[in-house]
Amino acid sequence: MFTRDGNRFYLGDANKPQAEITFENVGENRWSVSHTFVDGSLRGQGMAEKLLDAVADLARKEGKKLSATCSYARKQFETNDKYQDVIV
């Protein structure tokens, strides 16, 4: 569904994505989710959660832990149990 380009997943055009999530390396085994964007035309469809799921699945696969500076991701990490195994 999403395209991975380095430390981001996006939907649509790479230069003007309809939805996007970015993460940064903040340690040897840790990434921080830094930005989530969903175009208004896609809101209400769970797109931000699907993007976060893509990062969480990749983190699990690569043995990484996640933190967040992005307010959306931070709130999800605090309230959604499905990320408990991957957050710092």
Short mmCIF file of C-alpha atoms in Angstrom, two decimals:
data_model
loop_
_atom_site.label_atom_id
_atom_site.label_comp_id
_atom_site.label_asym_id
_atom_site.label_seq_id
_atom_site.Cartn_x
_atom_site.Cartn_y
_atom_site.Cartn_z
CA MET A 1 0.00 0.00 0.00
CA PHE A 2 2.76 2.46 0.95
CA THR A 3 6.10 3.16 -0.64
CA ARG A 4 9.14 3.15 1.60
CA ASP A 5 11.84 5.68 0.83
CA GLY A 6 14.60 5.59 3.43
CA ASN A 7 13.11 6.69 6.72
CA ARG A 8 9.62 7.38 5.47
CA PHE A 9 6.54 5.70 4.15
CA TYR A 10 4.23 7.58 1.82
CA LEU A 11 1.19 7.23 -0.41
CA GLY A 12 0.98 8.89 -3.80
CA ASP A 13 3.60 11.10 -5.41
CA ALA A 14 6.98 11.15 -3.67
CA ASN A 15 7.25 14.95 -3.94
CA LYS A 16 3.66 15.67 -2.92
CA PRO A 17 2.38 12.66 -0.98
CA GLN A 18 -1.25 12.24 0.00
CA ALA A 19 -0.11 10.64 3.25
CA GLU A 20 3.31 10.31 4.86
CA ILE A 21 5.11 9.28 8.02
CA THR A 22 8.77 9.90 8.78
CA PHE A 23 11.10 8.48 11.41
CA GLU A 24 14.70 9.13 12.40
CA ASN A 25 17.51 7.07 13.80
CA VAL A 26 18.08 8.19 17.38
CA GLY A 27 20.29 5.36 18.54
CA GLU A 28 21.65 2.04 17.40
CA ASN A 29 18.37 0.21 17.99
CA ARG A 30 15.91 3.08 18.22
CA TRP A 31 13.85 5.21 15.88
CA SER A 32 11.73 8.25 16.64
CA VAL A 33 8.57 8.93 14.65
CA SER A 34 8.92 12.60 13.77
CA HIS A 35 6.06 13.48 11.43
CA THR A 36 2.70 12.18 10.23
CA PHE A 37 0.64 13.82 7.50
CA VAL A 38 -2.66 12.81 5.90
CA ASP A 39 -4.33 14.91 3.21
CA GLY A 40 -7.85 16.05 4.05
CA SER A 41 -9.30 13.91 1.27
CA LEU A 42 -8.11 10.76 3.11
CA ARG A 43 -8.94 11.73 6.68
CA GLY A 44 -11.34 9.55 8.60
CA GLN A 45 -10.12 6.38 6.89
CA GLY A 46 -7.54 5.33 9.47
CA MET A 47 -4.66 6.30 7.18
CA ALA A 48 -2.45 7.74 9.93
CA GLU A 49 -2.80 4.55 11.94
CA LYS A 50 -1.95 2.44 8.88
CA LEU A 51 1.19 4.52 8.37
CA LEU A 52 2.17 4.09 12.01
CA ASP A 53 1.50 0.36 11.72
CA ALA A 54 3.91 0.22 8.77
CA VAL A 55 6.68 1.81 10.86
CA ALA A 56 5.90 -0.42 13.85
CA ASP A 57 5.95 -3.56 11.67
CA LEU A 58 9.31 -2.54 10.20
CA ALA A 59 10.67 -1.84 13.68
CA ARG A 60 9.59 -5.29 14.84
CA LYS A 61 11.18 -6.90 11.80
CA GLU A 62 14.47 -5.05 12.29
CA GLY A 63 14.58 -5.32 16.10
CA LYS A 64 14.15 -1.59 16.71
CA LYS A 65 12.28 0.28 19.43
CA LEU A 66 10.21 3.39 18.82
CA SER A 67 9.67 6.73 20.48
CA ALA A 68 7.95 9.79 19.02
CA THR A 69 8.23 13.54 18.72
CA CYS A 70 5.16 13.51 16.46
CA SER A 71 2.08 14.29 18.57
CA TYR A 72 -0.12 11.75 16.75
CA ALA A 73 2.36 8.89 17.21
CA ARG A 74 3.05 9.87 20.82
CA LYS A 75 -0.69 9.75 21.63
CA GLN A 76 -1.07 6.36 19.90
CA PHE A 77 1.87 4.97 21.86
CA GLU A 78 0.26 6.13 25.10
CA THR A 79 -3.24 4.82 24.37
CA ASN A 80 -3.03 1.89 21.95
CA ASP A 81 -1.84 -1.42 23.38
CA LYS A 82 -0.85 -2.85 20.00
CA TYR A 83 2.36 -0.79 20.07
CA GLN A 84 3.46 -1.73 23.59
CA ASP A 85 5.96 -4.32 22.40
CA VAL A 86 7.82 -1.87 20.18
CA ILE A 87 7.88 1.41 22.15
CA VAL A 88 10.70 2.52 24.40
#
